[in-house]
PDB file of C-alpha atoms in Angstrom:
ATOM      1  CA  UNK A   1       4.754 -50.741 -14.411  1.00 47.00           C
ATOM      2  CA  UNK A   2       2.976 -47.482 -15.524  1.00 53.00           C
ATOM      3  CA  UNK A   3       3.861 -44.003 -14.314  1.00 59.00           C
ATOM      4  CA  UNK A   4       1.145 -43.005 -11.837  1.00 74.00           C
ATOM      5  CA  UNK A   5       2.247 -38.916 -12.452  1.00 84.00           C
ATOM      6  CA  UNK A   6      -0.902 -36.906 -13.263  1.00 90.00           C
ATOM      7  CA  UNK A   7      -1.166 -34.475 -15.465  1.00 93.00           C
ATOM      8  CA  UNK A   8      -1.080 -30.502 -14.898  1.00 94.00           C
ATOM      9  CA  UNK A   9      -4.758 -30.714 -15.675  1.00 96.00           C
ATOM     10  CA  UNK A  10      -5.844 -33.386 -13.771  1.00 94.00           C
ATOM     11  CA  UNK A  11      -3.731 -31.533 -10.535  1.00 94.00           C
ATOM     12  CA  UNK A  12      -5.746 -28.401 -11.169  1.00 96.00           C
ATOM     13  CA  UNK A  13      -9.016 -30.836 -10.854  1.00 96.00           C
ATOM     14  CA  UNK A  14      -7.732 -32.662  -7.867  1.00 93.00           C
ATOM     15  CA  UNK A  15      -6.946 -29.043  -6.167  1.00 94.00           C
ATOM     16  CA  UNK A  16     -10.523 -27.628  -6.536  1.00 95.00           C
ATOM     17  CA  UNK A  17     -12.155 -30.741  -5.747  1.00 94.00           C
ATOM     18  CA  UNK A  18      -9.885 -30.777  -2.695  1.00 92.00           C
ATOM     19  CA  UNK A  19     -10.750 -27.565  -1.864  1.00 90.00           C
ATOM     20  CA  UNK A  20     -14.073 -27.653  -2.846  1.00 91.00           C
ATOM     21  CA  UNK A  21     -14.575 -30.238  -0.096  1.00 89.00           C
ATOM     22  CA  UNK A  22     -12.010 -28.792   2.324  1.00 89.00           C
ATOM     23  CA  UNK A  23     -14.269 -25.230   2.659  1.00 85.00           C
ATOM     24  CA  UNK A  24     -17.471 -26.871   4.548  1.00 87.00           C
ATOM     25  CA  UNK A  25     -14.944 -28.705   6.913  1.00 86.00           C
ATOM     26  CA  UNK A  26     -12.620 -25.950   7.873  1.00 84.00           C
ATOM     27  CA  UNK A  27     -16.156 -23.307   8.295  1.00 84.00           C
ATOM     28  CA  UNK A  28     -17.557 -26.421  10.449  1.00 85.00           C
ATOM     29  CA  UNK A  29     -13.950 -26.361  12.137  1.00 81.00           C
ATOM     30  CA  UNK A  30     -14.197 -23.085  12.969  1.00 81.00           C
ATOM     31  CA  UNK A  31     -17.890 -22.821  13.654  1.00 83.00           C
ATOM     32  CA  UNK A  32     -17.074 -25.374  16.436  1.00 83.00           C
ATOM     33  CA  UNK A  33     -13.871 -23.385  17.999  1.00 78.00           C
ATOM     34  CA  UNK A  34     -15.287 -19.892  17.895  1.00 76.00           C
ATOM     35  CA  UNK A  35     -18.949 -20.169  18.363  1.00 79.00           C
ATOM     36  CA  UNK A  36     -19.604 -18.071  15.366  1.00 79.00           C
ATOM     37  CA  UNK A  37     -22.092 -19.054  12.540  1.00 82.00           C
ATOM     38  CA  UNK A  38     -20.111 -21.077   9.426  1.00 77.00           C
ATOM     39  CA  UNK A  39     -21.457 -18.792   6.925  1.00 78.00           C
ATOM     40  CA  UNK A  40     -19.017 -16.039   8.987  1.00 78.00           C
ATOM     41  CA  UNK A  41     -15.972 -18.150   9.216  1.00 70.00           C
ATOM     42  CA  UNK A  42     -13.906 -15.833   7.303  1.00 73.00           C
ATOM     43  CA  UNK A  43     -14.898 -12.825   8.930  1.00 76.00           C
ATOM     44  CA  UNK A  44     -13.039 -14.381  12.029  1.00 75.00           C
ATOM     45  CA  UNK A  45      -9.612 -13.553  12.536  1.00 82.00           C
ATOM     46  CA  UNK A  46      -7.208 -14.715   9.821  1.00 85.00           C
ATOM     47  CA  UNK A  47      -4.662 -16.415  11.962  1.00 88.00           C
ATOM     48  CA  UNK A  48      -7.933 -18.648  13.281  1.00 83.00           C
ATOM     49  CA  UNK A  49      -9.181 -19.089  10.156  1.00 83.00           C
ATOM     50  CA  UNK A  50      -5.729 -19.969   9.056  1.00 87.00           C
ATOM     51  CA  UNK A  51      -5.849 -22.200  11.723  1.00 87.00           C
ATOM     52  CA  UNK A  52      -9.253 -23.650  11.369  1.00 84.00           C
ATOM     53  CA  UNK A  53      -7.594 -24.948   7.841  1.00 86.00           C
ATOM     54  CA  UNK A  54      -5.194 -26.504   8.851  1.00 92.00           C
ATOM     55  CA  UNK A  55      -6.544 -27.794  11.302  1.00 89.00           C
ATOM     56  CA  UNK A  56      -9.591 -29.553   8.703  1.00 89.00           C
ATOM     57  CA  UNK A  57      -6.332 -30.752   6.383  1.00 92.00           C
ATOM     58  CA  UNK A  58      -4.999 -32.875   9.747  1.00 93.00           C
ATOM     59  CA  UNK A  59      -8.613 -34.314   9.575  1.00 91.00           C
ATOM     60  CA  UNK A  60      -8.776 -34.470   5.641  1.00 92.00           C
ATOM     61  CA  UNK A  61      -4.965 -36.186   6.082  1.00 94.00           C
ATOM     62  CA  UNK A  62      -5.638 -38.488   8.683  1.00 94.00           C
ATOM     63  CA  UNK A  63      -8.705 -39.591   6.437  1.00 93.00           C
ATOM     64  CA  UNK A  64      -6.819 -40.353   3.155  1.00 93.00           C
ATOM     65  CA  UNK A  65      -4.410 -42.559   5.498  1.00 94.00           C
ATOM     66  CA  UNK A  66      -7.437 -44.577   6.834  1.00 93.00           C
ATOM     67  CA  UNK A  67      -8.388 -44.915   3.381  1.00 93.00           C
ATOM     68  CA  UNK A  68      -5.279 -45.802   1.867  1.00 94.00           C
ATOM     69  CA  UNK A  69      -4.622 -48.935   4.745  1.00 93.00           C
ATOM     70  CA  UNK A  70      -8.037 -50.075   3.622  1.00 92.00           C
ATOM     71  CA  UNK A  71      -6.747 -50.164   0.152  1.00 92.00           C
ATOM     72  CA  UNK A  72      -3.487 -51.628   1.100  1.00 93.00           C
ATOM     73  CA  UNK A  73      -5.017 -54.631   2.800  1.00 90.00           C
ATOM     74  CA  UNK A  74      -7.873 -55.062  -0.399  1.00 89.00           C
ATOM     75  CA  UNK A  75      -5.030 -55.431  -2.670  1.00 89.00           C
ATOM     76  CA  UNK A  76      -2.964 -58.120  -0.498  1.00 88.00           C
ATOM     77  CA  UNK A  77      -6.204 -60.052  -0.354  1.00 85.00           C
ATOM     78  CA  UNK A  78      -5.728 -59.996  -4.019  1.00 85.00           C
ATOM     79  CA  UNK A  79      -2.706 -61.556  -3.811  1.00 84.00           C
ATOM     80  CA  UNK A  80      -0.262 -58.334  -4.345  1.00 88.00           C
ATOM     81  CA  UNK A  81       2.835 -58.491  -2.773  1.00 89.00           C
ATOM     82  CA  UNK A  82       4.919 -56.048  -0.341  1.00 90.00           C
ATOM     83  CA  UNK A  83       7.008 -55.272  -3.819  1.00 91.00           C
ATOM     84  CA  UNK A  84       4.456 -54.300  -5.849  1.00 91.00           C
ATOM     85  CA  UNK A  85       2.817 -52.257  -3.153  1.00 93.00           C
ATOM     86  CA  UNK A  86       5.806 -50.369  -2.763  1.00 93.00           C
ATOM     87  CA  UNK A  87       6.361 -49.546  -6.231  1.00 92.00           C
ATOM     88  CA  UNK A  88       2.763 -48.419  -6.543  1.00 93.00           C
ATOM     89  CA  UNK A  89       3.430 -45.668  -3.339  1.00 93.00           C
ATOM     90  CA  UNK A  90       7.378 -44.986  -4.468  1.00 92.00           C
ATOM     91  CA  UNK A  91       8.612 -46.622  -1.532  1.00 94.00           C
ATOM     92  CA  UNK A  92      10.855 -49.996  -1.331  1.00 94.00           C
ATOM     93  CA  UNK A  93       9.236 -53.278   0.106  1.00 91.00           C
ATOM     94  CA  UNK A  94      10.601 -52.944   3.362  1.00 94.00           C
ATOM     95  CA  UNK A  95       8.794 -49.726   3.407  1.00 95.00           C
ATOM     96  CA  UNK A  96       5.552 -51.212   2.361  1.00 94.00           C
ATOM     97  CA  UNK A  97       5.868 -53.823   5.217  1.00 94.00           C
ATOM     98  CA  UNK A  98       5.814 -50.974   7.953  1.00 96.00           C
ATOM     99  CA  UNK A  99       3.765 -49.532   6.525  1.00 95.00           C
ATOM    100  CA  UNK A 100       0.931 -51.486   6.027  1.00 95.00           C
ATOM    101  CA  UNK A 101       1.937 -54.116   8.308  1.00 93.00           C
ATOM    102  CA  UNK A 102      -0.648 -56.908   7.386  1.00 89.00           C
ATOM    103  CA  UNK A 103      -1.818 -56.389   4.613  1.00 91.00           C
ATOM    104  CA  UNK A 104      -0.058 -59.322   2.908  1.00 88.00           C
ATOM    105  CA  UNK A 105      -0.500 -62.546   4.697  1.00 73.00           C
ATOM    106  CA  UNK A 106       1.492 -65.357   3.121  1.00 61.00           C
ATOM    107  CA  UNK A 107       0.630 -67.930   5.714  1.00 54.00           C
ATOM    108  CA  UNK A 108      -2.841 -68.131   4.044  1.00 48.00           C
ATOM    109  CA  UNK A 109      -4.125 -69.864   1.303  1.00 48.00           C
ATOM    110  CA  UNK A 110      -5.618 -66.877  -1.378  1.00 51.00           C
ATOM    111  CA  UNK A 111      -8.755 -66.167  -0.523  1.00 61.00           C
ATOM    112  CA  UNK A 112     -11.564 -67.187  -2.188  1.00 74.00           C
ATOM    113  CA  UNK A 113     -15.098 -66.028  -1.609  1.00 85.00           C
ATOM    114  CA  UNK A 114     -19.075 -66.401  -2.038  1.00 88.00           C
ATOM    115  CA  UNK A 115     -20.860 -64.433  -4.372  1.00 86.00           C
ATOM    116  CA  UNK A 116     -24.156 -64.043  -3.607  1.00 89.00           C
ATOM    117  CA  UNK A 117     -26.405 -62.356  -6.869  1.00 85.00           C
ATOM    118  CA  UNK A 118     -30.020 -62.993  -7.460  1.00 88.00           C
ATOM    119  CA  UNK A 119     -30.451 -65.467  -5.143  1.00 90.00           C
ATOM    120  CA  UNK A 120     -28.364 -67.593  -6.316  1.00 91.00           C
ATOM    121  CA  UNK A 121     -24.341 -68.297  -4.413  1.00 93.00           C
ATOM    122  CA  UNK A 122     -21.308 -69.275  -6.626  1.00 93.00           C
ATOM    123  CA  UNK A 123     -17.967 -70.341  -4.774  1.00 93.00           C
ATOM    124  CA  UNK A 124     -14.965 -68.449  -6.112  1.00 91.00           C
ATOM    125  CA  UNK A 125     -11.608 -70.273  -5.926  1.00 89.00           C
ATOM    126  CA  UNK A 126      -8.176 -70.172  -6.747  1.00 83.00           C
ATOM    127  CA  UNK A 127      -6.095 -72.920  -8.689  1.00 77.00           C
ATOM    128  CA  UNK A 128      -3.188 -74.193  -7.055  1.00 69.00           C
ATOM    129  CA  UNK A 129      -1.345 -75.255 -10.227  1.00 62.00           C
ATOM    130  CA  UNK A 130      -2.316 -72.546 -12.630  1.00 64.00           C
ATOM    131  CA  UNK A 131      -2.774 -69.256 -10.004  1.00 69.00           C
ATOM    132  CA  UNK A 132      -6.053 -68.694 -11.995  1.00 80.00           C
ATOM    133  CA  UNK A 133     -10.011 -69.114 -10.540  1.00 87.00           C
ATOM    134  CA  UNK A 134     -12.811 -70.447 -10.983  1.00 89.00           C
ATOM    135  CA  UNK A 135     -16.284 -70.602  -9.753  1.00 92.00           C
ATOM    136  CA  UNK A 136     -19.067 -73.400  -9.408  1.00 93.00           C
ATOM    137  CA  UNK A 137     -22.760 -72.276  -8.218  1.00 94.00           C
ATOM    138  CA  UNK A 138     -26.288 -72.816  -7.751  1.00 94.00           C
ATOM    139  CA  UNK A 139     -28.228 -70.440  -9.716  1.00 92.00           C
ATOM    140  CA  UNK A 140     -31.960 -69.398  -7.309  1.00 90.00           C
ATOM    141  CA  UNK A 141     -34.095 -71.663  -9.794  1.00 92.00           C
ATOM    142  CA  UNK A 142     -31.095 -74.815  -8.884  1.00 92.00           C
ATOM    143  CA  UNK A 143     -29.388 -74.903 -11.749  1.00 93.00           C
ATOM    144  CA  UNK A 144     -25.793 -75.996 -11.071  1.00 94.00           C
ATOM    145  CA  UNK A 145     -23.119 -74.297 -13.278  1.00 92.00           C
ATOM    146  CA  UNK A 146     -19.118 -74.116 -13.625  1.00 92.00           C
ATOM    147  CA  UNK A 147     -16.658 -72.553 -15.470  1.00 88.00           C
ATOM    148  CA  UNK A 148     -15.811 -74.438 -18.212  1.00 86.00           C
ATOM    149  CA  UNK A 149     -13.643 -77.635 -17.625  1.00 83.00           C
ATOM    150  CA  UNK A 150     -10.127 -76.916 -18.074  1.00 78.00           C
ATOM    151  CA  UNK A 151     -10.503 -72.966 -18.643  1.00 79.00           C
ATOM    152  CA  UNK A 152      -9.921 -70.758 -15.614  1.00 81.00           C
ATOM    153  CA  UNK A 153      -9.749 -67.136 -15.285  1.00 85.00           C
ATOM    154  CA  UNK A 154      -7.026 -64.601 -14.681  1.00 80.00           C
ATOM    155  CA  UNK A 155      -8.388 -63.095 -11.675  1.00 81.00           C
ATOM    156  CA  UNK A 156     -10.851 -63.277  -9.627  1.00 84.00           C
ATOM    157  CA  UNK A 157     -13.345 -60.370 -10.736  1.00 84.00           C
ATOM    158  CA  UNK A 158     -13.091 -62.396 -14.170  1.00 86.00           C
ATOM    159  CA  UNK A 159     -14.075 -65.279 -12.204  1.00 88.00           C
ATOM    160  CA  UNK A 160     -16.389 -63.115 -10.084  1.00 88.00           C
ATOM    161  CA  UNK A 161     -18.402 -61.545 -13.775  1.00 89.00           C
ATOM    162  CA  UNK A 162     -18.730 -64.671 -15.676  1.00 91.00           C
ATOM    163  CA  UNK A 163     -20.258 -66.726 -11.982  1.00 91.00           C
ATOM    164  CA  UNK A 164     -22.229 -63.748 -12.009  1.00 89.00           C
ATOM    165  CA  UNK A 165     -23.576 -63.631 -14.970  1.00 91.00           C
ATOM    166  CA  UNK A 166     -25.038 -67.487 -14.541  1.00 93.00           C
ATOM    167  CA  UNK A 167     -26.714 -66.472 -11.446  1.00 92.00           C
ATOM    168  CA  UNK A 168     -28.709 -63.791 -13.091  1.00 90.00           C
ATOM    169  CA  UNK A 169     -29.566 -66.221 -16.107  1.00 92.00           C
ATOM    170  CA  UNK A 170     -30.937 -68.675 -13.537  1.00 92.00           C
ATOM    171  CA  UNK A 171     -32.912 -65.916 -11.334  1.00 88.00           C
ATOM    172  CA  UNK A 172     -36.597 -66.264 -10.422  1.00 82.00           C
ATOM    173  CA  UNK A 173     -38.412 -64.749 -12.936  1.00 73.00           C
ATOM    174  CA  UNK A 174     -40.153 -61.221 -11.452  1.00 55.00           C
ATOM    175  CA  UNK A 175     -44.237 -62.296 -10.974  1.00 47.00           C
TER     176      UNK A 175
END
């Protein structure tokens, strides 16, 4: 698997984006606590200010956790595995499991899904014998389409592009 290390560049643009959206939140922070206007936040004292930073990091941190759960459970519907979520975050796949406890349900069939695009649906699904997907749909003007017979796709956003490409070949055509 690739090395997900950044590079010393791409840090220094993570930090000042970081920052650059920390400032508002720690001035609204403080605005809040003290009562004084945000545009005076830092003539506060430092230890509240200091404070009022931290303070929107816990919020910033609490954030990026809610985020990354939502990501966690996206790619088990996806079909990833404990393993290869742990190897992704540096942690083993016991780790993974407590971590995101849920995320990868193997008492489930894989998901499939609707796609609906130009008024038109497709049906995504997933081939037992060959892991791959395909799609059959109904394109707004009722054409019926399929993947080919006998091909199937890789993953399910393949699946996902080429359904949705036949639904906006068979759109209604704008008045």
């Amino acid at each position: 698997m690739a090395s997900f290390q950044i590079t010393p560049e791409e840090q220094a643009e993570l930090d000042k984006a970081l920052y650059d959206a920390l400032g508002p939140l720690a001035s609204a922070v403080r605005s809040r606590t003290s009562g004084l206007p945000e545009d005076r936040m830092w003539e506060a004292d430092p230890l509240e200010v200091t404070l009022s930073v931290l303070a929107a990091w816990k919020v910033v941190d609490a954030e990026v956790e809610r985020l990354t759960a939502i990501a966690a459970d996206t790619a088990g519907s996806y079909g990833a595995s404990y393993q290869q979520m742990g190897v992704v975050w540096g942690i083993t796949r016991q780790g993974a499991r407590k971590k995101w406890p849920g995320a990868v349900d193997r008492t489930a069939a894989p998901a499939g899904g609707t796609l609906e695009l130009c008024g038109g649906t497709a049906e995504l699904t997933r081939e037992p014998s060959s892991g791959g997907w395909r799609w059959t749909g109904e394109g707004a003007d009722g054409t019926h389409g399929a993947a080919d017979p006998g091909s199937w796709y890789a993953t399910k956003e393949e699946a996902a592009a080429h359904a949705g490409a036949f639904l906006k070949e068979h759109a209604p055509n704008p008045a």
